[in-house]
GROMACS .gro file of C-alpha atoms in nm:
model
  366
    1MET     CA    1  11.079   2.987  10.636
    2THR     CA    2  10.820   2.814  10.455
    3MET     CA    3  10.571   2.577  10.645
    4PRO     CA    4  10.545   2.210  10.554
    5GLN     CA    5  10.246   2.049  10.360
    6ALA     CA    6  10.105   1.705  10.438
    7THR     CA    7  10.264   1.447  10.198
    8ASP     CA    8  10.093   1.167  10.005
    9ALA     CA    9  10.244   0.893  10.244
   10ALA     CA   10   9.980   1.067  10.494
   11ALA     CA   11   9.769   0.912  10.702
   12PRO     CA   12   9.373   0.944  10.520
   13ALA     CA   13   9.264   1.312  10.653
   14THR     CA   14   8.971   1.202  10.841
   15LEU     CA   15   8.893   1.008  11.148
   16LEU     CA   16   8.984   0.656  11.183
   17GLY     CA   17   8.865   0.365  11.419
   18SER     CA   18   9.066   0.129  11.680
   19GLU     CA   19   8.886  -0.188  11.805
   20GLN     CA   20   9.208  -0.221  12.024
   21PRO     CA   21   9.324   0.062  12.294
   22LEU     CA   22   9.586   0.263  12.129
   23CYS     CA   23   9.822   0.195  12.333
   24THR     CA   24   9.812  -0.144  12.207
   25ALA     CA   25   9.713  -0.093  11.811
   26TYR     CA   26  10.036   0.147  11.814
   27ASP     CA   27  10.366   0.022  11.928
   28VAL     CA   28  10.541   0.409  12.014
   29ALA     CA   29  10.353   0.716  12.114
   30LEU     CA   30  10.520   1.043  12.052
   31LEU     CA   31  10.382   1.265  12.292
   32ASP     CA   32  10.385   1.642  12.295
   33LEU     CA   33  10.463   1.797  12.705
   34ASP     CA   34  10.283   2.112  12.752
   35GLY     CA   35   9.906   2.102  12.662
   36VAL     CA   36   9.940   1.731  12.688
   37CYS     CA   37  10.100   1.594  12.979
   38PHE     CA   38  10.119   1.927  13.173
   39ALA     CA   39  10.010   2.237  13.122
   40GLY     CA   40  10.248   2.510  13.258
   41GLN     CA   41  10.259   2.448  13.661
   42ALA     CA   42   9.971   2.287  13.637
   43ARG     CA   43   9.843   1.906  13.633
   44VAL     CA   44   9.654   1.790  13.350
   45PRO     CA   45   9.323   1.552  13.503
   46HIS     CA   46   9.390   1.203  13.333
   47ALA     CA   47   9.773   1.230  13.205
   48ALA     CA   48   9.994   1.052  13.481
   49ASP     CA   49   9.733   0.787  13.495
   50ASN     CA   50   9.695   0.707  13.140
   51VAL     CA   51  10.027   0.784  13.011
   52ASN     CA   52  10.203   0.477  13.274
   53ALA     CA   53   9.925   0.259  13.181
   54ALA     CA   54  10.035   0.295  12.811
   55ARG     CA   55  10.357   0.220  12.933
   56LYS     CA   56  10.242  -0.057  13.141
   57ALA     CA   57  10.075  -0.233  12.822
   58GLY     CA   58  10.399  -0.233  12.639
   59MET     CA   59  10.400   0.096  12.454
   60HIS     CA   60  10.725   0.276  12.386
   61LEU     CA   61  10.711   0.656  12.449
   62SER     CA   62  10.908   0.909  12.328
   63PHE     CA   63  10.839   1.292  12.463
   64VAL     CA   64  10.865   1.512  12.165
   65THR     CA   65  10.871   1.872  12.248
   66ASN     CA   66  10.941   2.203  12.052
   67ASN     CA   67  11.093   2.351  12.402
   68ALA     CA   68  11.486   2.393  12.313
   69SER     CA   69  11.549   2.530  12.648
   70ARG     CA   70  11.534   2.201  12.882
   71ALA     CA   71  11.774   1.943  12.865
   72PRO     CA   72  11.654   1.563  12.867
   73GLN     CA   73  11.682   1.501  13.257
   74THR     CA   74  11.494   1.852  13.345
   75VAL     CA   75  11.183   1.717  13.107
   76VAL     CA   76  11.214   1.369  13.326
   77ASP     CA   77  11.220   1.601  13.631
   78LYS     CA   78  10.913   1.790  13.502
   79LEU     CA   79  10.718   1.491  13.433
   80ALA     CA   80  10.783   1.322  13.739
   81ASP     CA   81  10.697   1.616  13.941
   82ASN     CA   82  10.333   1.481  13.729
   83ASP     CA   83  10.391   1.117  13.832
   84ILE     CA   84  10.442   1.065  13.453
   85ILE     CA   85  10.743   0.824  13.471
   86ALA     CA   86  11.033   0.881  13.217
   87GLU     CA   87  11.389   0.837  13.108
   88ALA     CA   88  11.628   1.082  12.988
   89SER     CA   89  11.653   0.862  12.654
   90GLU     CA   90  11.321   0.878  12.614
   91VAL     CA   91  11.300   1.281  12.576
   92PHE     CA   92  11.349   1.403  12.207
   93SER     CA   93  11.336   1.810  12.157
   94ALA     CA   94  11.369   2.048  11.904
   95ALA     CA   95  11.752   2.135  12.020
   96MET     CA   96  11.816   1.795  11.970
   97ASP     CA   97  11.634   1.781  11.636
   98ALA     CA   98  11.878   2.072  11.522
   99ALA     CA   99  12.177   1.920  11.641
  100ALA     CA  100  12.108   1.570  11.430
  101MET     CA  101  12.020   1.804  11.157
  102LEU     CA  102  12.356   1.965  11.178
  103THR     CA  103  12.526   1.668  11.136
  104GLU     CA  104  12.384   1.608  10.796
  105HIS     CA  105  12.569   1.978  10.731
  106VAL     CA  106  12.909   2.025  10.892
  107GLU     CA  107  13.205   1.814  11.030
  108PRO     CA  108  13.201   1.629  11.381
  109GLY     CA  109  13.373   1.825  11.635
  110SER     CA  110  13.304   2.139  11.451
  111MET     CA  111  13.295   2.466  11.633
  112VAL     CA  112  12.900   2.612  11.658
  113LEU     CA  113  12.807   2.923  11.835
  114VAL     CA  114  12.484   2.879  12.085
  115VAL     CA  115  12.194   3.146  12.067
  116GLY     CA  116  11.994   2.943  12.336
  117GLY     CA  117  12.068   2.774  12.667
  118ASP     CA  118  12.159   2.465  12.828
  119GLY     CA  119  11.911   2.241  12.588
  120VAL     CA  120  12.087   2.349  12.303
  121ARG     CA  121  12.432   2.353  12.434
  122GLN     CA  122  12.388   2.010  12.575
  123ALA     CA  123  12.239   1.891  12.205
  124LEU     CA  124  12.486   1.994  12.057
  125LEU     CA  125  12.778   1.815  12.310
  126ASP     CA  126  12.602   1.527  12.274
  127GLU     CA  127  12.638   1.507  11.896
  128GLY     CA  128  13.017   1.575  11.925
  129PHE     CA  129  13.043   1.926  11.824
  130GLN     CA  130  13.213   2.225  12.038
  131VAL     CA  131  12.990   2.546  12.130
  132THR     CA  132  13.112   2.889  12.216
  133SER     CA  133  12.882   3.196  12.250
  134SER     CA  134  13.156   3.414  12.046
  135ALA     CA  135  13.158   3.484  11.654
  136GLN     CA  136  13.529   3.571  11.715
  137ASP     CA  137  13.579   3.175  11.776
  138GLY     CA  138  13.531   3.115  11.399
  139PRO     CA  139  13.180   2.903  11.446
  140VAL     CA  140  13.079   2.723  11.120
  141ALA     CA  141  12.741   2.750  11.213
  142VAL     CA  142  12.474   2.916  11.430
  143VAL     CA  143  12.223   2.681  11.639
  144GLN     CA  144  11.955   2.927  11.771
  145GLY     CA  145  11.684   2.824  12.045
  146TRP     CA  146  11.430   2.980  12.277
  147ASP     CA  147  11.558   3.086  12.581
  148PRO     CA  148  11.487   3.327  12.830
  149ALA     CA  149  11.892   3.470  12.851
  150VAL     CA  150  11.888   3.529  12.449
  151ASP     CA  151  11.955   3.919  12.432
  152TRP     CA  152  12.064   4.190  12.183
  153ALA     CA  153  12.460   4.092  12.234
  154LEU     CA  154  12.370   3.708  12.208
  155LEU     CA  155  12.158   3.748  11.866
  156SER     CA  156  12.423   4.029  11.737
  157GLU     CA  157  12.694   3.752  11.786
  158GLY     CA  158  12.437   3.514  11.582
  159VAL     CA  159  12.464   3.802  11.322
  160TYR     CA  160  12.800   3.846  11.313
  161ALA     CA  161  12.884   3.460  11.237
  162ILE     CA  162  12.606   3.408  10.956
  163SER     CA  163  12.690   3.709  10.787
  164ALA     CA  164  13.089   3.564  10.791
  165GLY     CA  165  12.919   3.242  10.626
  166ALA     CA  166  12.796   3.029  10.942
  167LEU     CA  167  12.526   2.827  10.875
  168HIS     CA  168  12.201   2.913  11.042
  169VAL     CA  169  12.029   2.639  11.190
  170ALA     CA  170  11.655   2.730  11.423
  171THR     CA  171  11.550   2.454  11.643
  172ASN     CA  172  11.204   2.597  11.564
  173LEU     CA  173  10.983   2.874  11.405
  174ASP     CA  174  10.728   2.943  11.668
  175ALA     CA  175  10.596   3.279  11.661
  176THR     CA  176  10.492   3.257  11.991
  177LEU     CA  177  10.509   3.114  12.339
  178PRO     CA  178  10.213   3.077  12.561
  179THR     CA  179  10.274   3.208  12.968
  180GLU     CA  180  10.041   3.286  13.202
  181ARG     CA  181  10.002   3.613  13.089
  182GLY     CA  182   9.939   3.543  12.733
  183PHE     CA  183  10.157   3.503  12.436
  184ALA     CA  184  10.490   3.600  12.457
  185LEU     CA  185  10.730   3.589  12.217
  186GLY     CA  186  10.850   3.264  12.057
  187ASN     CA  187  11.193   3.146  11.870
  188GLY     CA  188  11.031   3.197  11.542
  189SER     CA  189  10.989   3.599  11.638
  190LEU     CA  190  11.375   3.581  11.730
  191VAL     CA  191  11.507   3.370  11.428
  192ALA     CA  192  11.322   3.633  11.228
  193ALA     CA  193  11.545   3.914  11.384
  194ILE     CA  194  11.851   3.731  11.254
  195VAL     CA  195  11.698   3.695  10.949
  196HIS     CA  196  11.608   4.054  10.892
  197ALA     CA  197  11.983   4.140  10.939
  198SER     CA  198  12.166   3.883  10.795
  199GLY     CA  199  11.964   3.872  10.494
  200LYS     CA  200  11.965   3.469  10.501
  201GLU     CA  201  11.721   3.207  10.597
  202PRO     CA  202  11.778   2.944  10.824
  203LEU     CA  203  11.752   2.533  10.805
  204ALA     CA  204  11.501   2.497  11.059
  205GLY     CA  205  11.372   2.185  11.273
  206GLY     CA  206  11.139   2.120  11.524
  207LYS     CA  207  10.754   2.081  11.477
  208PRO     CA  208  10.543   2.137  11.249
  209PHE     CA  209  10.835   1.986  11.036
  210PRO     CA  210  10.777   1.598  10.992
  211GLY     CA  211  11.186   1.570  11.050
  212ILE     CA  212  11.145   1.582  11.414
  213TYR     CA  213  10.896   1.321  11.443
  214THR     CA  214  11.111   1.071  11.164
  215ARG     CA  215  11.430   1.139  11.429
  216ALA     CA  216  11.245   1.050  11.742
  217LEU     CA  217  11.091   0.749  11.569
  218LYS     CA  218  11.418   0.665  11.484
  219ARG     CA  219  11.570   0.677  11.871
  220ALA     CA  220  11.280   0.534  12.015
  221GLY     CA  221  11.268   0.223  11.781
  222GLY     CA  222  10.900   0.167  11.693
  223THR     CA  223  10.736   0.045  11.332
  224ARG     CA  224  10.355   0.180  11.417
  225PRO     CA  225  10.406   0.512  11.563
  226LEU     CA  226  10.092   0.722  11.726
  227ALA     CA  227  10.191   1.118  11.742
  228VAL     CA  228   9.994   1.273  12.075
  229GLY     CA  229   9.957   1.672  12.068
  230ASP     CA  230   9.732   1.964  12.129
  231ARG     CA  231   9.803   2.226  11.889
  232LEU     CA  232   9.677   2.133  11.527
  233ASN     CA  233   9.937   2.394  11.330
  234THR     CA  234  10.242   2.223  11.495
  235ASP     CA  235  10.164   1.876  11.634
  236HIS     CA  236   9.912   1.762  11.346
  237VAL     CA  237  10.067   1.908  11.093
  238GLY     CA  238  10.385   1.785  11.125
  239ALA     CA  239  10.247   1.451  11.234
  240ARG     CA  240  10.028   1.427  10.889
  241ALA     CA  241  10.334   1.552  10.714
  242ALA     CA  242  10.556   1.247  10.843
  243GLY     CA  243  10.261   1.028  10.761
  244ILE     CA  244  10.177   0.964  11.116
  245PRO     CA  245   9.822   0.924  11.301
  246GLY     CA  246   9.754   1.162  11.551
  247LEU     CA  247   9.551   1.195  11.869
  248HIS     CA  248   9.440   1.534  11.953
  249VAL     CA  249   9.323   1.594  12.316
  250LEU     CA  250   9.154   1.896  12.432
  251THR     CA  251   9.364   2.016  12.729
  252GLY     CA  252   9.576   2.238  12.572
  253VAL     CA  253   9.583   2.510  12.261
  254SER     CA  254   9.320   2.401  12.013
  255ASP     CA  255   8.964   2.372  12.087
  256ALA     CA  256   8.738   2.154  11.969
  257ARG     CA  257   8.598   2.438  11.732
  258ASP     CA  258   8.927   2.425  11.540
  259VAL     CA  259   8.904   2.061  11.510
  260ILE     CA  260   8.595   2.093  11.338
  261CYS     CA  261   8.668   2.368  11.119
  262ALA     CA  262   9.059   2.238  11.057
  263PRO     CA  263   9.187   2.182  10.694
  264ALA     CA  264   9.310   1.858  10.563
  265THR     CA  265   9.652   1.919  10.693
  266GLU     CA  266   9.603   1.964  11.037
  267ARG     CA  267   9.326   1.665  11.137
  268PRO     CA  268   9.393   1.411  11.364
  269SER     CA  269   9.298   1.083  11.345
  270PHE     CA  270   9.167   1.027  11.677
  271LEU     CA  271   8.948   1.246  11.901
  272HIS     CA  272   8.920   1.275  12.272
  273THR     CA  273   8.911   1.496  12.568
  274ASP     CA  274   9.230   1.385  12.714
  275LEU     CA  275   9.496   1.111  12.727
  276ARG     CA  276   9.202   0.848  12.817
  277GLY     CA  277   9.210   0.834  12.463
  278LEU     CA  278   9.540   0.662  12.461
  279THR     CA  279   9.420   0.383  12.664
  280GLU     CA  280   9.099   0.325  12.480
  281PRO     CA  281   8.901   0.203  12.165
  282HIS     CA  282   8.790   0.443  11.945
  283PRO     CA  283   8.496   0.370  11.694
  284GLU     CA  284   8.505   0.379  11.377
  285PRO     CA  285   8.296   0.648  11.223
  286VAL     CA  286   8.036   0.508  10.944
  287ARG     CA  287   7.887   0.693  10.669
  288VAL     CA  288   7.486   0.621  10.616
  289GLU     CA  289   7.238   0.763  10.367
  290VAL     CA  290   6.849   0.839  10.496
  291ASP     CA  291   6.626   1.000  10.235
  292GLY     CA  292   6.942   1.146  10.001
  293GLN     CA  293   7.084   1.263  10.291
  294VAL     CA  294   7.462   1.171  10.423
  295TRP     CA  295   7.478   1.115  10.788
  296TRP     CA  296   7.817   1.040  10.962
  297ARG     CA  297   7.759   0.808  11.248
  298VAL     CA  298   7.958   0.736  11.557
  299CYS     CA  299   7.849   0.503  11.793
  300ASP     CA  300   7.449   0.616  11.870
  301ARG     CA  301   7.551   0.993  11.746
  302SER     CA  302   7.512   1.074  11.415
  303ALA     CA  303   7.593   1.427  11.246
  304ARG     CA  304   7.541   1.602  10.901
  305VAL     CA  305   7.570   1.920  10.733
  306LEU     CA  306   7.272   2.092  10.628
  307GLY     CA  307   7.310   2.433  10.438
  308SER     CA  308   7.587   2.614  10.614
  309ARG     CA  309   7.506   2.492  10.967
  310LEU     CA  310   7.571   2.144  11.104
  311GLU     CA  311   7.318   1.930  11.280
  312LEU     CA  312   7.294   1.642  11.523
  313GLN     CA  313   7.026   1.393  11.486
  314ASP     CA  314   6.789   1.402  11.798
  315PHE     CA  315   6.956   1.747  11.868
  316GLY     CA  316   6.877   1.992  11.600
  317ALA     CA  317   7.114   2.267  11.478
  318VAL     CA  318   7.393   2.309  11.619
  319THR     CA  319   7.390   2.672  11.687
  320SER     CA  320   7.441   2.890  11.974
  321PRO     CA  321   7.255   3.234  11.915
  322ASP     CA  322   7.354   3.390  12.258
  323GLY     CA  323   7.719   3.294  12.206
  324SER     CA  324   7.720   3.043  12.489
  325ALA     CA  325   7.940   2.727  12.403
  326VAL     CA  326   7.724   2.441  12.301
  327ARG     CA  327   7.769   2.108  12.525
  328ILE     CA  328   7.783   1.789  12.374
  329ASP     CA  329   7.944   1.434  12.430
  330LEU     CA  330   8.257   1.296  12.327
  331ASP     CA  331   8.086   1.089  11.998
  332SER     CA  332   7.883   1.360  11.934
  333TYR     CA  333   8.188   1.549  11.898
  334ARG     CA  334   8.375   1.292  11.654
  335ALA     CA  335   8.055   1.291  11.449
  336LEU     CA  336   8.022   1.654  11.389
  337ALA     CA  337   8.444   1.676  11.291
  338VAL     CA  338   8.430   1.398  11.042
  339ALA     CA  339   8.077   1.527  10.881
  340ALA     CA  340   8.235   1.875  10.865
  341TRP     CA  341   8.554   1.702  10.697
  342ASP     CA  342   8.341   1.540  10.456
  343TRP     CA  343   8.161   1.841  10.337
  344ALA     CA  344   8.429   2.017  10.278
  345ASP     CA  345   8.637   1.781  10.104
  346ALA     CA  346   8.322   1.749   9.862
  347GLN     CA  347   8.291   2.088   9.809
  348GLY     CA  348   8.634   2.147   9.748
  349ARG     CA  349   8.704   2.399   9.997
  350GLN     CA  350   9.101   2.287   9.992
  351GLY     CA  351   8.981   2.043  10.276
  352GLU     CA  352   8.880   2.373  10.523
  353ALA     CA  353   8.539   2.355  10.706
  354ALA     CA  354   8.600   2.713  10.776
  355ALA     CA  355   8.329   2.824  10.599
  356LEU     CA  356   8.058   2.648  10.831
  357GLU     CA  357   7.872   2.828  11.080
  358VAL     CA  358   8.041   2.658  11.415
  359PRO     CA  359   7.971   2.799  11.763
  360GLU     CA  360   8.208   2.746  12.034
  361ILE     CA  361   8.172   2.378  12.117
  362GLU     CA  362   8.225   2.213  12.488
  363VAL     CA  363   8.281   1.820  12.509
  364ILE     CA  364   8.160   1.690  12.783
  365GLU     CA  365   8.416   1.467  12.979
  366PRO     CA  366   8.285   1.112  12.967
   0.00000   0.00000   0.00000
């Protein structure tokens, strides 16, 4: 179960600028759901207004999610609860990705065992497959996606079928699933149980593999795509591996410190606190030298690396002796990120800025 690496076709591993709002500079947004459009049962500030505004500006939208348990209409209903306009045809889930992958390996109309829920079953039926929950029906493939109803008996049916020669396809390999109580078992952990029992590695779809983005883009019909996500190690690894620039927002899992310390394979192309970044221009970072020192300037904010610390002009070293979060504005955050990335690349640290002393950072909303 090997994770993907960025390809040579990927966008440059640094921040980009755009004189136009991103919703006009790019013609399709590949939007993550949880942590971007909503946060579990909670609303995400500025999400609805800006997603709907991007649509009104002419941007095509595709809602791309690793959640395999929800059928497209269920996703549409969830978005509607958050005042975001969407159609079922605009949803592309990891279940749909796995079903599309399966068409490349088995004959249409084949019997497929589902270790998952309604989202996986519906995706397979839409691709013309027959579905079953029993290995005794002789399935040629097993498609596994997370669902709370998956239990020992259903996992065992998957093992029986795979041991008998069925192809194993996983909708995604997320080890954990965020819940209100913390991180629970994700699909990848349940996939690992079947792999341990069967001894056979699965084909895997979903994020962070680039295929989910390329297939979602093909359905959406755009030519200038932008990926939007909150998780660096899934949303942005997949986007970069697919050669698609990404907008990172701070309304979900990966925080500002994670972004500043990100390895090259996880770096977004644009940064904002939230989805207002979709409808605004983005200033281009500028490299300047002052007295032999390299600074990175974003609008009127400048940052550099001095020793092992980050420094902001007119602010000083970005440190927190008491361990509290350092509060900075959006352009300072952008300048710090590009300065850290440039330093890491110049140091040959495999594109990773984690060796820097970076405190927790709170980005003040503009």
